[in-house]
């Protein structure tokens, strides 16, 4: 298994609270991604990073921000969580833009 | 946003049967990928396809990159109970960003 961990694995929070999810990798891969998975939608890209401090938006980036201050960590922040952000969040990594993406185990987030 | 149409949405088959699923898009992709996801885990790459017309096998799995570059299919031969899971196709547009577009998934159930 690729060395990817996500924390927390489960979180329940209330509407309006800030939430930060962490993705940590031990593979020294350049690219990191955040996806959300919802029934009927497959996985949708939220944000991605192509290097330290280099990030860009995906197709569902509204309400989310990311930061990458070092190669191994990619943080996803919900500044003010809403119920529509209840989902399972997956982090992925890849060596380069054309290389295989390896996925973490996921974080199940519930916003009440 | 961009979408992949994956079908069927679900399948319930008898052990030993062959399975076929496919993905179509209105857009051209440079790479087609097939992932499998088991409950509580992240997707795992099964097969990657890089050239139009390419036919690639991985054990009992066979996948093809359509000639038009707008479709792909996955076949599983002689299904077994451990094939149970959700199968996703994914297309890669840009070689610079690694942005993947996922299909909605095919849920496979195998009856022993």
Short mmCIF file of C-alpha atoms in Angstrom, two decimals:
data_model
loop_
_atom_site.label_atom_id
_atom_site.label_comp_id
_atom_site.label_asym_id
_atom_site.label_seq_id
_atom_site.Cartn_x
_atom_site.Cartn_y
_atom_site.Cartn_z
CA UNK A 1 0.00 0.00 0.00
CA UNK A 2 1.12 3.53 -0.78
CA UNK A 3 2.05 5.38 2.41
CA UNK A 4 -0.98 7.63 2.72
CA UNK A 5 -2.81 8.35 5.92
CA UNK A 6 -5.79 10.57 6.52
CA UNK A 7 -6.90 12.06 9.80
CA UNK A 8 -9.33 12.01 11.33
CA UNK A 9 -11.00 8.93 9.84
CA UNK A 10 -14.40 9.98 11.14
CA UNK A 11 -15.72 13.33 12.28
CA UNK A 12 -19.09 14.69 13.28
CA UNK A 13 -19.41 18.45 13.50
CA UNK A 14 -22.03 21.15 13.52
CA UNK A 15 -23.01 23.60 10.82
CA UNK A 16 -20.90 26.73 10.90
CA UNK A 17 -17.84 25.24 12.56
CA UNK A 18 -14.44 25.12 10.88
CA UNK A 19 -13.03 21.71 10.01
CA UNK A 20 -9.57 20.69 8.83
CA UNK A 21 -8.76 17.32 7.33
CA UNK A 22 -5.18 16.16 6.97
CA UNK A 23 -3.53 13.99 4.37
CA UNK A 24 -0.02 12.74 5.07
CA UNK A 25 2.20 10.83 2.65
CA UNK A 26 5.55 9.12 3.07
CA UNK A 27 6.19 8.58 -0.67
CA UNK A 28 7.63 12.03 -1.48
CA UNK A 29 5.17 12.35 -4.38
CA UNK A 30 4.83 15.78 -5.94
CA UNK A 31 1.08 15.76 -6.62
CA UNK A 32 -1.64 15.53 -3.99
CA UNK A 33 -5.40 15.69 -4.45
CA UNK A 34 -8.58 16.02 -2.41
CA UNK A 35 -11.77 14.36 -3.65
CA UNK A 36 -15.22 13.99 -2.21
CA UNK A 37 -17.40 10.95 -2.81
CA UNK A 38 -21.18 11.13 -2.77
CA UNK A 39 -23.75 8.55 -3.89
CA UNK A 40 -24.50 8.85 -7.60
CA UNK A 41 -21.56 11.18 -8.24
CA UNK A 42 -18.49 9.02 -8.04
CA UNK A 43 -15.45 10.98 -6.89
CA UNK A 44 -15.16 14.68 -7.64
CA UNK A 45 -11.98 16.71 -7.40
CA UNK A 46 -12.03 19.53 -4.85
CA UNK A 47 -8.47 20.89 -4.99
CA UNK A 48 -5.08 19.59 -5.93
CA UNK A 49 -1.45 20.49 -5.38
CA UNK A 50 1.44 20.15 -7.79
CA UNK A 51 4.11 21.13 -5.31
CA UNK A 52 4.76 22.87 -2.01
CA UNK A 53 2.65 26.03 -1.90
CA UNK A 54 1.31 25.28 -5.43
CA UNK A 55 -2.39 24.51 -5.46
CA UNK A 56 -5.32 24.84 -7.84
CA UNK A 57 -9.07 24.34 -7.86
CA UNK A 58 -10.95 21.28 -8.98
CA UNK A 59 -14.56 21.00 -10.11
CA UNK A 60 -16.20 21.38 -6.66
CA UNK A 61 -13.94 23.83 -4.82
CA UNK A 62 -16.53 26.27 -3.43
CA UNK A 63 -16.50 26.30 0.37
CA UNK A 64 -13.11 24.60 0.60
CA UNK A 65 -9.54 25.82 0.91
CA UNK A 66 -6.26 23.91 0.96
CA UNK A 67 -2.71 24.41 2.06
CA UNK A 68 0.54 22.60 1.44
CA UNK A 69 3.47 23.92 3.42
CA UNK A 70 5.57 20.75 3.03
CA UNK A 71 5.72 17.88 0.59
CA UNK A 72 4.21 15.29 2.89
CA UNK A 73 1.12 17.15 4.13
CA UNK A 74 -1.94 18.47 2.31
CA UNK A 75 -4.67 20.07 4.40
CA UNK A 76 -8.28 20.56 3.41
CA UNK A 77 -10.24 23.20 5.35
CA UNK A 78 -13.92 23.85 5.48
CA UNK A 79 -14.06 27.39 6.86
CA UNK A 80 -17.71 27.11 7.90
CA UNK A 81 -19.09 23.62 7.43
CA UNK A 82 -22.52 23.12 5.87
CA UNK A 83 -24.73 20.04 5.72
CA UNK A 84 -24.06 19.78 1.97
CA UNK A 85 -20.43 19.05 2.84
CA UNK A 86 -21.37 15.82 4.55
CA UNK A 87 -19.42 13.32 2.49
CA UNK A 88 -16.52 10.92 2.39
CA UNK A 89 -13.27 12.72 1.59
CA UNK A 90 -10.37 10.99 -0.11
CA UNK A 91 -6.83 12.14 -0.52
CA UNK A 92 -4.73 10.86 -3.42
CA UNK A 93 -1.10 11.21 -4.42
CA UNK A 94 0.83 10.76 -7.63
CA UNK A 95 4.44 11.14 -8.66
CA UNK A 96 3.57 13.32 -11.62
CA UNK A 97 0.54 14.59 -13.50
CA UNK A 98 0.34 11.55 -15.77
CA UNK A 99 1.17 8.96 -13.12
CA UNK A 100 -1.11 6.61 -11.23
CA UNK A 101 -3.03 8.18 -8.38
CA UNK A 102 -3.00 6.24 -5.12
CA UNK A 103 -5.82 6.87 -2.69
CA UNK A 104 -5.89 7.12 1.07
CA UNK A 105 -8.45 5.32 3.26
CA UNK A 106 -10.87 8.25 3.42
CA UNK A 107 -12.44 10.48 6.07
CA UNK A 108 -16.14 10.29 6.73
CA UNK A 109 -17.41 13.75 7.65
CA UNK A 110 -20.91 14.39 8.95
CA UNK A 111 -22.14 17.97 9.34
CA UNK A 112 -25.26 18.25 11.48
CA UNK B 1 -18.71 20.07 -15.52
CA UNK B 2 -17.27 17.16 -17.41
CA UNK B 3 -18.98 13.82 -16.90
CA UNK B 4 -18.42 10.21 -17.63
CA UNK B 5 -21.46 8.01 -18.13
CA UNK B 6 -20.82 4.63 -16.58
CA UNK B 7 -23.17 1.68 -16.98
CA UNK B 8 -24.68 -0.34 -15.60
CA UNK B 9 -25.14 1.32 -12.20
CA UNK B 10 -25.36 -2.05 -10.47
CA UNK B 11 -25.11 -5.74 -11.23
CA UNK B 12 -26.10 -8.81 -9.27
CA UNK B 13 -24.63 -11.94 -10.81
CA UNK B 14 -23.94 -15.57 -10.08
CA UNK B 15 -20.43 -16.71 -9.25
CA UNK B 16 -18.68 -17.89 -12.41
CA UNK B 17 -20.46 -15.49 -14.75
CA UNK B 18 -18.65 -12.93 -16.85
CA UNK B 19 -19.22 -9.21 -16.25
CA UNK B 20 -19.00 -6.26 -18.59
CA UNK B 21 -19.25 -2.57 -17.80
CA UNK B 22 -18.45 0.52 -19.81
CA UNK B 23 -17.91 4.25 -19.74
CA UNK B 24 -18.63 6.85 -22.36
CA UNK B 25 -17.84 10.52 -22.62
CA UNK B 26 -18.54 13.42 -24.93
CA UNK B 27 -14.90 14.43 -24.54
CA UNK B 28 -11.65 12.83 -25.62
CA UNK B 29 -9.33 11.47 -22.96
CA UNK B 30 -5.60 10.79 -23.09
CA UNK B 31 -5.78 8.06 -20.46
CA UNK B 32 -8.50 5.76 -19.18
CA UNK B 33 -8.27 4.17 -15.75
CA UNK B 34 -10.32 1.54 -13.94
CA UNK B 35 -10.46 1.47 -10.14
CA UNK B 36 -12.12 -0.85 -7.64
CA UNK B 37 -13.36 0.30 -4.25
CA UNK B 38 -14.22 -2.01 -1.37
CA UNK B 39 -16.32 -0.90 1.61
CA UNK B 40 -14.52 1.50 3.93
CA UNK B 41 -11.49 1.85 1.68
CA UNK B 42 -10.16 4.11 -1.02
CA UNK B 43 -10.20 3.17 -4.71
CA UNK B 44 -7.42 0.90 -5.93
CA UNK B 45 -6.15 1.02 -9.49
CA UNK B 46 -6.89 -2.10 -11.54
CA UNK B 47 -5.89 -1.18 -15.09
CA UNK B 48 -4.50 1.87 -16.87
CA UNK B 49 -4.89 2.46 -20.62
CA UNK B 50 -2.79 4.97 -22.50
CA UNK B 51 -3.43 4.50 -26.24
CA UNK B 52 -6.56 4.40 -28.37
CA UNK B 53 -7.40 0.79 -29.21
CA UNK B 54 -5.23 -0.58 -26.41
CA UNK B 55 -6.43 -3.83 -24.85
CA UNK B 56 -4.91 -4.66 -21.47
CA UNK B 57 -5.40 -7.58 -19.10
CA UNK B 58 -4.78 -8.01 -15.40
CA UNK B 59 -5.60 -11.58 -14.43
CA UNK B 60 -9.32 -12.12 -15.05
CA UNK B 61 -9.80 -8.44 -15.88
CA UNK B 62 -9.58 -7.03 -19.38
CA UNK B 63 -10.05 -3.40 -20.35
CA UNK B 64 -9.99 -1.55 -23.64
CA UNK B 65 -9.39 2.08 -24.61
CA UNK B 66 -11.93 2.91 -27.31
CA UNK B 67 -10.75 3.88 -30.79
CA UNK B 68 -12.55 7.22 -30.60
CA UNK B 69 -10.88 7.89 -27.20
CA UNK B 70 -14.33 8.65 -25.82
CA UNK B 71 -15.09 5.29 -24.28
CA UNK B 72 -13.68 2.32 -22.42
CA UNK B 73 -14.94 -1.01 -21.17
CA UNK B 74 -13.96 -3.44 -18.43
CA UNK B 75 -14.65 -7.16 -18.50
CA UNK B 76 -14.32 -9.55 -15.58
CA UNK B 77 -14.30 -13.21 -16.48
CA UNK B 78 -15.44 -16.06 -14.25
CA UNK B 79 -16.47 -13.83 -11.36
CA UNK B 80 -15.76 -14.85 -7.78
CA UNK B 81 -17.19 -13.52 -4.48
CA UNK B 82 -14.16 -11.30 -3.81
CA UNK B 83 -14.95 -9.33 -6.99
CA UNK B 84 -17.69 -7.61 -5.00
CA UNK B 85 -17.23 -3.85 -4.82
CA UNK B 86 -17.73 -0.64 -6.73
CA UNK B 87 -15.88 -0.25 -10.01
CA UNK B 88 -15.08 3.21 -11.30
CA UNK B 89 -13.82 4.37 -14.63
CA UNK B 90 -11.80 7.57 -14.75
CA UNK B 91 -10.50 9.70 -17.58
CA UNK B 92 -7.46 11.92 -17.58
CA UNK B 93 -7.60 15.07 -19.71
CA UNK B 94 -4.49 17.02 -19.06
CA UNK B 95 -1.05 15.61 -18.59
CA UNK B 96 0.00 18.67 -16.62
CA UNK B 97 -2.46 18.57 -13.77
CA UNK B 98 -3.41 14.95 -13.28
CA UNK B 99 -7.08 15.95 -13.03
CA UNK B 100 -9.20 12.82 -13.16
CA UNK B 101 -12.87 12.71 -14.06
CA UNK B 102 -14.69 9.74 -12.53
CA UNK B 103 -17.74 7.83 -13.64
CA UNK B 104 -20.58 7.27 -11.18
CA UNK B 105 -19.49 3.72 -10.46
CA UNK B 106 -20.86 0.20 -11.04
CA UNK B 107 -21.76 -1.74 -7.91
CA UNK B 108 -21.09 -5.44 -8.38
CA UNK B 109 -22.57 -8.13 -6.19
CA UNK B 110 -21.69 -11.79 -6.70
CA UNK B 111 -23.86 -14.60 -5.41
CA UNK B 112 -21.89 -17.68 -4.42
#
